[in-house]
Tab-separated table of N, CA and C in Angstrom:
chain	number	residue	atom	x	y	z
U	171	GLU	N	70.906	75.456	-9.324
U	171	GLU	CA	70.011	75.849	-8.933
U	171	GLU	C	68.623	75.199	-8.299
U	172	ASP	N	67.910	75.593	-8.105
U	172	ASP	CA	66.613	75.279	-7.167
U	172	ASP	C	66.119	74.074	-8.230
U	173	ALA	N	66.026	72.689	-7.936
U	173	ALA	CA	65.436	71.395	-9.309
U	173	ALA	C	63.449	72.190	-9.109
U	174	PRO	N	63.270	71.865	-9.092
U	174	PRO	CA	61.582	71.759	-9.173
U	174	PRO	C	60.928	70.921	-8.069
U	175	GLU	N	60.614	70.672	-7.314
U	175	GLU	CA	60.013	70.493	-6.272
U	175	GLU	C	59.031	68.912	-6.863
U	176	ARG	N	59.613	67.951	-6.401
U	176	ARG	CA	58.409	67.423	-6.952
U	176	ARG	C	57.708	67.664	-5.533
U	177	ARG	N	56.402	66.851	-5.787
U	177	ARG	CA	54.977	67.413	-5.182
U	177	ARG	C	54.575	65.720	-5.152
U	178	SER	N	55.037	64.567	-4.720
U	178	SER	CA	53.650	63.108	-4.552
U	178	SER	C	52.016	63.077	-3.776
U	179	ALA	N	52.049	62.381	-4.708
U	179	ALA	CA	50.589	62.488	-4.525
U	179	ALA	C	50.421	62.275	-2.834
U	180	PRO	N	49.079	62.402	-2.333
U	180	PRO	CA	49.361	61.855	-0.688
U	180	PRO	C	48.722	60.549	-1.472
U	181	PRO	N	48.836	58.961	-0.025
U	181	PRO	CA	48.944	58.544	-0.332
U	181	PRO	C	47.512	58.362	0.068
U	182	ALA	N	47.015	56.972	-1.485
U	182	ALA	CA	45.848	56.974	-1.192
U	182	ALA	C	45.082	55.798	-0.325
U	183	SER	N	44.771	56.163	0.579
U	183	SER	CA	43.578	55.300	1.654
U	183	SER	C	42.900	53.958	1.375
U	184	ILE	N	42.289	52.803	1.632
U	184	ILE	CA	41.726	52.091	1.710
U	184	ILE	C	40.331	52.344	1.716
U	185	GLY	N	39.399	52.212	1.377
U	185	GLY	CA	38.229	53.037	1.599
U	185	GLY	C	37.523	53.981	1.826
U	186	GLY	N	38.703	54.792	1.498
U	186	GLY	CA	38.084	56.426	1.825
U	186	GLY	C	37.852	56.279	0.437
U	187	GLY	N	37.400	58.092	0.730
U	187	GLY	CA	37.371	58.586	-0.837
U	187	GLY	C	35.921	58.317	-1.073
U	188	ALA	N	34.895	59.314	-2.253
U	188	ALA	CA	33.594	59.012	-2.489
U	188	ALA	C	33.295	58.153	-3.863
U	189	LEU	N	35.059	58.200	-3.987
U	189	LEU	CA	34.652	56.466	-5.029
U	189	LEU	C	35.439	54.980	-4.525
U	190	ASP	N	35.305	54.897	-3.412
U	190	ASP	CA	36.734	54.231	-2.725
U	190	ASP	C	34.923	53.260	-2.257
U	191	ALA	N	33.798	54.412	-2.314
U	191	ALA	CA	32.199	54.330	-1.218
U	191	ALA	C	32.019	53.166	-1.746
U	192	GLU	N	31.908	52.889	-3.760
U	192	GLU	CA	31.020	51.747	-4.023
U	192	GLU	C	31.220	50.572	-4.442
U	193	PRO	N	32.444	50.195	-3.984
U	193	PRO	CA	33.180	48.425	-4.203
U	193	PRO	C	32.319	47.732	-2.840
U	194	PRO	N	32.141	48.515	-1.763
U	194	PRO	CA	31.897	47.678	-0.774
U	194	PRO	C	30.602	47.453	-0.675
U	195	ARG	N	29.831	48.320	-1.580
U	195	ARG	CA	27.820	48.303	-1.832
U	195	ARG	C	28.022	47.518	-3.179
U	196	ARG	N	28.928	46.984	-3.412
U	196	ARG	CA	28.646	46.463	-5.006
U	196	ARG	C	29.150	44.614	-4.865
U	197	ILE	N	30.114	45.142	-3.629
U	197	ILE	CA	30.140	43.450	-3.018
U	197	ILE	C	29.085	42.995	-3.023
U	198	GLY	N	28.119	43.368	-1.884
U	198	GLY	CA	27.070	43.692	-0.663
U	198	GLY	C	26.610	43.156	-1.807
U	199	ARG	N	26.068	43.886	-2.370
U	199	ARG	CA	25.045	43.463	-3.285
U	199	ARG	C	25.162	41.657	-4.019
U	200	GLN	N	26.494	42.288	-4.345
U	200	GLN	CA	26.331	40.460	-4.961
U	200	GLN	C	26.297	39.239	-4.076
U	201	LEU	N	27.114	39.054	-2.595
U	201	LEU	CA	26.699	38.560	-2.054
U	201	LEU	C	25.162	38.570	-1.806
U	202	SER	N	24.619	39.191	-1.474
U	202	SER	CA	23.447	39.072	-1.651
U	202	SER	C	22.466	38.159	-2.789
U	203	ALA	N	23.048	39.020	-3.318
U	203	ALA	CA	22.073	37.727	-5.034
U	203	ALA	C	22.685	36.336	-4.719
U	204	ALA	N	24.270	36.702	-4.626
U	204	ALA	CA	24.738	34.776	-4.017
U	204	ALA	C	23.755	34.525	-3.269
U	205	PHE	N	23.830	34.387	-2.625
U	205	PHE	CA	22.440	34.332	-0.710
U	205	PHE	C	21.416	33.988	-0.862
U	206	LEU	N	20.805	34.723	-2.632
U	206	LEU	CA	19.540	34.524	-2.373
U	206	LEU	C	19.384	33.393	-4.274
U	207	ILE	N	20.518	33.239	-4.580
U	207	ILE	CA	20.850	32.230	-6.066
U	207	ILE	C	20.484	31.532	-4.484
U	208	VAL	N	21.614	30.686	-4.234
U	208	VAL	CA	21.060	29.341	-3.381
U	208	VAL	C	20.113	29.385	-2.168
U	209	TRP	N	19.586	30.880	-1.769
U	209	TRP	CA	17.988	30.303	-1.268
U	209	TRP	C	16.819	29.772	-2.202
U	210	ILE	N	16.907	29.969	-4.031
U	210	ILE	CA	16.081	29.821	-4.316
U	210	ILE	C	16.565	28.382	-4.311
U	211	ILE	N	17.139	27.801	-4.872
U	211	ILE	CA	17.519	26.470	-5.352
U	211	ILE	C	17.529	25.730	-4.347
U	212	ALA	N	17.971	25.750	-2.490
U	212	ALA	CA	17.709	25.788	-1.505
U	212	ALA	C	15.796	25.192	-1.821
U	213	ALA	N	14.779	26.274	-1.805
U	213	ALA	CA	13.414	25.823	-2.090
U	213	ALA	C	13.142	24.973	-3.013
U	214	GLY	N	14.297	24.752	-4.405
U	214	GLY	CA	13.083	24.736	-4.926
U	214	GLY	C	13.745	22.778	-4.927
U	215	LEU	N	14.515	21.937	-4.067
U	215	LEU	CA	14.907	20.860	-3.890
U	215	LEU	C	13.980	20.904	-2.736
U	216	SER	N	14.217	21.515	-1.541
U	216	SER	CA	12.899	20.808	-0.680
U	216	SER	C	12.042	20.217	-1.154
U	217	VAL	N	10.952	22.092	-2.788
U	217	VAL	CA	9.616	21.392	-2.967
U	217	VAL	C	10.151	19.940	-3.992
U	218	VAL	N	10.965	19.545	-4.272
U	218	VAL	CA	10.489	18.463	-5.104
U	218	VAL	C	11.648	17.022	-4.263
U	219	HIS	N	11.950	17.353	-2.898
U	219	HIS	CA	11.639	16.078	-2.035
U	219	HIS	C	10.259	16.396	-1.519
U	220	LEU	N	9.916	17.462	-1.038
U	220	LEU	CA	8.167	17.596	-0.679
U	220	LEU	C	7.499	16.260	-1.130
U	221	THR	N	7.652	16.649	-2.640
U	221	THR	CA	6.798	15.942	-3.859
U	221	THR	C	6.914	14.326	-4.074
U	222	LEU	N	8.203	13.987	-3.563
U	222	LEU	CA	9.249	13.187	-4.311
U	222	LEU	C	7.908	12.189	-2.702
U	223	LEU	N	8.131	12.616	-1.745
U	223	LEU	CA	7.882	12.201	0.037
U	223	LEU	C	6.668	11.703	-0.214
U	224	ARG	N	5.650	12.618	-0.721
U	224	ARG	CA	3.982	12.282	-1.290
U	224	ARG	C	3.633	11.346	-1.581
U	225	GLU	N	4.781	11.578	-2.743
U	225	GLU	CA	4.369	10.249	-4.246
U	225	GLU	C	4.790	8.871	-3.237
U	226	VAL	N	5.873	8.833	-2.643
U	226	VAL	CA	6.290	7.909	-1.692
U	226	VAL	C	5.213	7.054	-0.839
U	227	LYS	N	4.510	7.858	-0.257
U	227	LYS	CA	3.464	8.132	0.916
U	227	LYS	C	3.256	7.175	0.298
U	228	ALA	N	2.224	8.177	-0.975
U	228	ALA	CA	0.768	7.273	-1.332
U	228	ALA	C	1.039	5.523	-2.431
U	229	ASN	N	2.456	5.882	-2.906
U	229	ASN	CA	3.043	4.439	-2.943
U	229	ASN	C	2.719	3.361	-1.661
U	230	LEU	N	3.340	3.796	-0.465
U	230	LEU	CA	3.382	2.758	0.837
U	230	LEU	C	1.169	2.191	1.103
U	231	GLU	N	0.490	3.295	1.244
U	231	GLU	CA	-0.373	2.800	1.140
U	231	GLU	C	-0.597	3.087	0.594
U	232	GLN	N	-1.441	2.588	-0.696
U	232	GLN	CA	-1.458	1.733	-1.354
U	232	GLN	C	-0.850	0.198	-1.574
U	233	MET	N	0.869	0.233	-1.092
U	233	MET	CA	1.175	-1.502	-0.974
U	233	MET	C	0.558	-1.649	0.061
U	234	ARG	N	-0.149	-1.065	1.339
U	234	ARG	CA	-0.951	-1.565	2.667
U	234	ARG	C	-2.111	-1.953	1.838
U	235	ALA	N	-2.882	-1.403	0.896
U	235	ALA	CA	-4.603	-1.983	0.865
U	235	ALA	C	-3.696	-3.291	-0.247
U	236	ASP	N	-2.529	-3.239	-1.506
U	236	ASP	CA	-2.345	-4.414	-1.325
U	236	ASP	C	-2.526	-5.359	-0.709
U	237	GLU	N	-1.134	-5.216	0.191
U	237	GLU	CA	-1.046	-6.472	1.276
U	237	GLU	C	-2.580	-7.239	2.228
U	238	MET	N	-3.136	-6.210	1.646
U	238	MET	CA	-5.124	-6.639	2.966
U	238	MET	C	-4.928	-7.527	2.351
U	239	ALA	N	-5.691	-6.786	0.359
U	239	ALA	CA	-6.203	-7.550	0.020
U	239	ALA	C	-5.038	-9.153	-0.526
U	240	ILE	N	-4.030	-9.132	-0.664
U	240	ILE	CA	-3.652	-10.731	-0.461
U	240	ILE	C	-3.259	-11.125	0.933
U	241	ARG	N	-3.528	-10.658	2.158
U	241	ARG	CA	-3.929	-11.802	3.310
U	241	ARG	C	-5.752	-11.418	3.244
U	242	ASP	N	-6.615	-11.368	2.712
U	242	ASP	CA	-7.383	-12.025	2.573
U	242	ASP	C	-7.470	-12.367	1.269
U	243	SER	N	-7.100	-12.625	0.435
U	243	SER	CA	-6.912	-13.395	-0.851
U	243	SER	C	-6.517	-14.727	-0.245
U	244	LEU	N	-5.453	-15.052	0.896
U	244	LEU	CA	-4.743	-16.176	1.353
U	244	LEU	C	-5.715	-16.807	2.145
U	245	GLY	N	-7.020	-15.718	3.108
U	245	GLY	CA	-7.493	-16.737	3.921
U	245	GLY	C	-8.897	-17.002	3.581
U	246	LEU	N	-9.459	-16.493	2.272
U	246	LEU	CA	-10.280	-17.283	0.839
U	246	LEU	C	-10.001	-17.949	1.147
U	247	ALA	N	-8.489	-18.811	0.734
U	247	ALA	CA	-7.449	-19.793	-0.421
U	247	ALA	C	-8.141	-21.180	1.790
U	248	ALA	N	-7.792	-20.349	2.987
U	248	ALA	CA	-7.388	-21.188	3.361
U	248	ALA	C	-8.930	-21.964	3.722
U	249	ALA	N	-9.965	-21.312	4.108
U	249	ALA	CA	-11.258	-20.988	4.346
U	249	ALA	C	-11.950	-21.907	2.913
U	250	ILE	N	-11.674	-22.093	1.566
U	250	ILE	CA	-11.965	-22.713	1.421
U	250	ILE	C	-11.462	-24.499	1.369
U	251	ARG	N	-10.688	-24.659	1.328
U	251	ARG	CA	-9.201	-25.879	1.653
U	251	ARG	C	-10.346	-26.360	3.451
U	252	GLU	N	-10.184	-25.476	4.102
U	252	GLU	CA	-10.761	-25.974	5.311
U	252	GLU	C	-12.405	-26.775	5.263
U	253	GLN	N	-12.637	-26.014	4.469
U	253	GLN	CA	-14.852	-26.096	4.021
U	253	GLN	C	-14.517	-27.815	3.463
U	254	TYR	N	-13.044	-28.523	2.443
U	254	TYR	CA	-13.123	-29.100	1.221
U	254	TYR	C	-12.971	-30.484	2.200
U	255	ILE	N	-12.283	-29.478	2.986
U	255	ILE	CA	-10.758	-30.754	4.015
U	255	ILE	C	-12.847	-31.757	4.342
U	256	HIS	N	-13.261	-30.495	4.798
U	256	HIS	CA	-14.875	-31.495	5.747
U	256	HIS	C	-14.926	-32.310	4.923
U	257	VAL	N	-15.977	-31.698	4.311
U	257	VAL	CA	-16.647	-33.100	2.870
U	257	VAL	C	-16.190	-33.632	2.190
U	258	ALA	N	-13.968	-34.013	2.159
U	258	ALA	CA	-13.955	-35.330	2.518
U	258	ALA	C	-13.641	-35.951	3.706
U	259	HIS	N	-13.448	-35.469	4.946
U	259	HIS	CA	-13.954	-36.163	6.343
U	259	HIS	C	-15.373	-37.564	6.286
U	260	CYS	N	-16.330	-36.024	5.294
U	260	CYS	CA	-17.275	-36.847	5.160
U	260	CYS	C	-17.636	-38.133	4.799
U	261	ILE	N	-17.114	-37.987	3.592
U	261	ILE	CA	-17.003	-38.769	2.676
U	261	ILE	C	-16.009	-39.876	2.992
U	262	VAL	N	-15.433	-39.679	3.347
U	262	VAL	CA	-13.883	-40.730	4.127
U	262	VAL	C	-14.898	-41.982	4.838
U	263	HIS	N	-15.555	-40.912	5.878
U	263	HIS	CA	-15.914	-41.343	7.192
U	263	HIS	C	-17.282	-41.788	7.177
U	264	GLY	N	-17.575	-41.774	6.121
U	264	GLY	CA	-19.146	-42.100	5.179
U	264	GLY	C	-19.906	-41.538	6.420
U	265	ASN	N	-20.084	-40.626	7.613
U	265	ASN	CA	-21.285	-40.309	7.700
U	265	ASN	C	-21.074	-38.667	8.492
U	266	LEU	N	-21.711	-38.402	9.075
U	266	LEU	CA	-22.578	-36.537	8.918
U	266	LEU	C	-21.535	-35.829	10.231
U	267	ASP	N	-20.760	-36.449	10.581
U	267	ASP	CA	-19.918	-36.260	11.660
U	267	ASP	C	-19.257	-34.490	11.736
U	268	HIS	N	-18.571	-34.798	10.280
U	268	HIS	CA	-18.030	-32.987	10.441
U	268	HIS	C	-18.590	-32.444	9.141
U	269	LEU	N	-19.811	-32.323	9.336
U	269	LEU	CA	-21.540	-31.856	8.442
U	269	LEU	C	-21.209	-30.368	8.570
U	270	PRO	N	-20.766	-30.049	10.574
U	270	PRO	CA	-20.665	-28.706	11.110
U	270	PRO	C	-19.339	-27.543	11.189
U	271	HIS	N	-18.972	-28.739	11.020
U	271	HIS	CA	-17.651	-27.841	10.488
U	271	HIS	C	-17.253	-27.726	9.807
U	272	TYR	N	-17.536	-28.653	8.657
U	272	TYR	CA	-18.160	-28.178	7.265
U	272	TYR	C	-18.910	-26.682	6.758
U	273	GLU	N	-20.527	-26.654	7.736
U	273	GLU	CA	-20.496	-25.883	7.186
U	273	GLU	C	-20.107	-23.890	8.341
U	274	HIS	N	-19.587	-23.970	9.510
U	274	HIS	CA	-18.604	-23.594	9.744
U	274	HIS	C	-18.211	-22.509	8.945
U	275	TRP	N	-16.644	-23.474	8.140
U	275	TRP	CA	-15.890	-22.453	7.140
U	275	TRP	C	-16.731	-22.084	5.781
U	276	ALA	N	-18.238	-22.538	5.468
U	276	ALA	CA	-18.996	-22.504	4.441
U	276	ALA	C	-19.485	-20.921	4.327
U	277	ALA	N	-19.605	-20.807	6.030
U	277	ALA	CA	-19.196	-19.436	6.446
U	277	ALA	C	-18.250	-18.666	6.082
U	278	LYS	N	-17.590	-19.080	6.757
U	278	LYS	CA	-16.401	-18.314	6.648
U	278	LYS	C	-16.054	-17.919	5.202
U	279	VAL	N	-16.336	-18.924	4.238
U	279	VAL	CA	-15.933	-18.965	2.531
U	279	VAL	C	-16.798	-17.219	2.044
U	280	SER	N	-17.688	-17.624	2.634
U	280	SER	CA	-18.969	-16.146	2.777
U	280	SER	C	-18.394	-14.938	3.521
U	281	VAL	N	-18.114	-15.503	4.095
U	281	VAL	CA	-17.215	-13.760	5.228
U	281	VAL	C	-16.387	-13.794	4.640
U	282	ALA	N	-14.766	-13.911	4.153
U	282	ALA	CA	-13.669	-14.143	2.944
U	282	ALA	C	-14.332	-13.368	1.509
U	283	ALA	N	-15.004	-14.081	1.394
U	283	ALA	CA	-14.546	-13.971	-0.789
U	283	ALA	C	-15.987	-12.355	-0.031
U	284	SER	N	-16.512	-11.540	0.973
U	284	SER	CA	-17.119	-10.279	1.084
U	284	SER	C	-16.246	-9.941	1.320
U	285	THR	N	-15.205	-10.412	2.052
U	285	THR	CA	-13.916	-8.884	2.147
U	285	THR	C	-13.687	-8.364	1.362
U	286	LEU	N	-12.936	-9.850	0.157
U	286	LEU	CA	-12.396	-9.604	-0.623
U	286	LEU	C	-12.833	-9.024	-1.693
U	287	ARG	N	-13.316	-9.226	-1.681
U	287	ARG	CA	-14.037	-8.256	-2.955
U	287	ARG	C	-14.301	-6.742	-2.716
U	288	GLY	N	-14.620	-6.282	-1.090
U	288	GLY	CA	-14.835	-4.796	-1.295
U	288	GLY	C	-12.879	-4.587	-1.239
U	289	ALA	N	-11.537	-5.209	-1.477
U	289	ALA	CA	-10.211	-4.664	-1.490
U	289	ALA	C	-9.901	-5.117	-2.797
U	290	VAL	N	-10.736	-5.578	-3.778
U	290	VAL	CA	-9.690	-5.125	-5.052
U	290	VAL	C	-10.932	-4.789	-5.659
U	291	PRO	N	-9.609	-4.024	-7.524
U	291	PRO	CA	-10.295	-3.482	-7.999
U	291	PRO	C	-11.387	-3.915	-8.898
U	292	ALA	N	-12.615	-2.878	-9.616
U	292	ALA	CA	-13.565	-3.518	-10.207
U	292	ALA	C	-13.533	-4.529	-11.251
U	293	SER	N	-12.082	-4.260	-11.617
U	293	SER	CA	-11.858	-5.026	-12.758
U	293	SER	C	-12.010	-7.229	-12.076
U	294	GLU	N	-11.669	-7.568	-10.632
U	294	GLU	CA	-11.344	-7.889	-10.170
U	294	GLU	C	-13.088	-8.863	-8.891
U	295	ARG	N	-13.457	-7.790	-8.939
U	295	ARG	CA	-14.634	-8.478	-8.176
U	295	ARG	C	-15.222	-9.832	-8.745
U	296	ARG	N	-15.803	-9.984	-9.891
U	296	ARG	CA	-15.943	-10.829	-11.105
U	296	ARG	C	-15.366	-12.356	-10.416
U	297	ARG	N	-14.481	-12.292	-10.186
U	297	ARG	CA	-13.542	-13.415	-10.410
U	297	ARG	C	-13.986	-13.807	-8.791
U	298	VAL	N	-13.822	-12.630	-7.807
U	298	VAL	CA	-13.833	-13.079	-5.675
U	298	VAL	C	-15.516	-13.557	-6.322
U	299	ASP	N	-15.900	-12.870	-6.854
U	299	ASP	CA	-17.504	-12.913	-6.722
U	299	ASP	C	-18.127	-15.162	-7.515
U	300	SER	N	-17.138	-15.265	-8.583
U	300	SER	CA	-17.459	-16.684	-9.384
U	300	SER	C	-16.136	-17.844	-7.940
U	301	ILE	N	-15.919	-16.963	-7.368
U	301	ILE	CA	-14.683	-17.875	-6.482
U	301	ILE	C	-15.802	-18.036	-6.139
U	302	GLY	N	-16.893	-17.414	-4.294
U	302	GLY	CA	-17.060	-17.800	-3.098
U	302	GLY	C	-18.949	-18.305	-4.059
U	303	ASP	N	-18.888	-18.685	-5.635
U	303	ASP	CA	-20.100	-18.501	-5.839
U	303	ASP	C	-20.017	-20.154	-5.897
U	304	ALA	N	-19.119	-20.735	-6.128
U	304	ALA	CA	-18.822	-21.891	-6.823
U	304	ALA	C	-18.439	-22.701	-6.311
U	305	SER	N	-17.789	-22.219	-4.063
U	305	SER	CA	-17.987	-22.673	-3.389
U	305	SER	C	-19.024	-22.835	-2.917
U	306	PRO	N	-19.444	-24.822	-2.384
U	306	PRO	CA	-20.633	-25.888	-2.225
U	306	PRO	C	-20.690	-24.678	-0.992
U	307	ARG	N	-22.251	-24.530	-0.684
U	307	ARG	CA	-22.942	-24.387	0.531
U	307	ARG	C	-22.927	-26.338	1.270
U	308	PRO	N	-23.565	-26.033	1.816
U	308	PRO	CA	-24.496	-26.861	2.649
U	308	PRO	C	-25.939	-27.372	2.285
U	309	HIS	N	-26.441	-28.181	2.443
U	309	HIS	CA	-27.722	-28.587	1.545
U	309	HIS	C	-28.859	-28.977	2.672
U	310	ARG	N	-29.620	-28.354	3.025
U	310	ARG	CA	-30.644	-28.529	3.746
U	310	ARG	C	-30.890	-29.932	3.923
U	311	GLY	N	-30.396	-30.811	2.371
U	311	GLY	CA	-30.312	-32.718	3.605
U	311	GLY	C	-29.596	-32.606	3.482
U	312	GLY	N	-27.632	-32.153	3.905
U	312	GLY	CA	-27.035	-32.851	3.729
U	312	GLY	C	-26.035	-32.227	3.041
U	313	VAL	N	-25.058	-33.394	2.844
U	313	VAL	CA	-24.071	-32.699	2.249
U	313	VAL	C	-23.588	-32.762	0.650
U	314	ASP	N	-24.871	-34.393	0.387
U	314	ASP	CA	-24.506	-35.014	-0.592
U	314	ASP	C	-24.349	-34.344	-2.021
U	315	GLY	N	-24.946	-33.741	-2.409
U	315	GLY	CA	-24.960	-32.973	-3.793
U	315	GLY	C	-25.507	-33.382	-4.204
U	316	ARG	N	-26.434	-34.291	-4.170
U	316	ARG	CA	-28.123	-35.398	-5.161
U	316	ARG	C	-29.556	-34.878	-4.879
U	317	GLY	N	-28.838	-33.659	-3.667
U	317	GLY	CA	-30.303	-33.371	-3.258
U	317	GLY	C	-31.354	-34.475	-1.820
U	318	GLY	N	-30.363	-34.975	-2.799
U	318	GLY	CA	-30.836	-36.381	-1.103
U	318	GLY	C	-31.683	-35.905	0.453
U	319	ARG	N	-32.092	-36.752	0.366
U	319	ARG	CA	-32.360	-36.698	2.974
U	319	ARG	C	-30.591	-37.684	3.310
U	320	SER	N	-29.885	-36.159	3.819
U	320	SER	CA	-28.380	-36.843	4.208
U	320	SER	C	-28.604	-37.249	6.020
U	321	GLY	N	-29.647	-36.884	6.185
U	321	GLY	CA	-30.287	-37.667	7.233
U	321	GLY	C	-28.992	-37.282	8.524
U	322	SER	N	-28.981	-37.207	9.787
U	322	SER	CA	-28.794	-36.945	10.954
U	322	SER	C	-27.592	-37.238	11.333
U	323	ARG	N	-26.376	-36.828	12.386
U	323	ARG	CA	-24.850	-37.253	12.242
U	323	ARG	C	-25.216	-38.899	12.702
U	324	GLY	N	-24.138	-39.494	12.010
U	324	GLY	CA	-23.929	-40.978	12.038
U	324	GLY	C	-24.236	-41.465	11.153
U	325	GLU	N	-25.063	-41.018	9.904
U	325	GLU	CA	-25.758	-41.417	8.875
U	325	GLU	C	-24.572	-41.581	7.713
U	326	ARG	N	-24.801	-42.404	7.479
U	326	ARG	CA	-23.688	-42.139	5.642
U	326	ARG	C	-24.597	-41.186	5.112
U	327	CYS	N	-22.744	-41.014	4.611
U	327	CYS	CA	-23.201	-39.514	3.837
U	327	CYS	C	-24.019	-39.223	2.515
U	328	GLY	N	-24.000	-40.790	1.991
U	328	GLY	CA	-25.745	-40.331	0.893
U	328	GLY	C	-26.136	-40.130	1.430
U	329	GLY	N	-26.749	-40.754	2.053
U	329	GLY	CA	-28.683	-40.908	2.630
U	329	GLY	C	-28.595	-41.719	3.042
U	330	PRO	N	-29.508	-42.876	3.029
U	330	PRO	CA	-29.481	-44.072	3.889
U	330	PRO	C	-29.299	-45.305	3.062
U	331	ASP	N	-29.983	-43.953	1.413
U	331	ASP	CA	-29.354	-45.877	1.075
U	331	ASP	C	-27.725	-45.529	0.085
U	332	GLY	N	-27.685	-44.446	0.107
U	332	GLY	CA	-25.618	-44.637	-0.277
U	332	GLY	C	-24.733	-44.720	0.683
């Protein structure tokens, strides 16, 4: 007798049919979502890096300003040292031959103090002013510090009687 004939189902094709159209769309959406997440993370990291770079730039600019203040303070210290060297020369040599050098460096102390005053924070300006004010200025009568007349070049530092 005849055996019932078995019919086999037609072979399923990959990607064919209405149900098979769904997976590629789903995969496409998943890939799009993954790339979107990667892009968002990359954009977020870029924003963080740019913010950090701006902060580093601001810190570098502050360091340069501080460096200039340090350089100005060293210039002021050198001018004060030179000023006192010439006072010492006047005293040691016993004449006023170094008075022009003293006056030159006294002017440099004044300029350096005013330059440094603008470069330091407000809390330190009083100290700079006190340094500038404490620096001896040439007296009209000489450098004897007593207000006495020191006379002209070649004369003794303390004046005619000094």
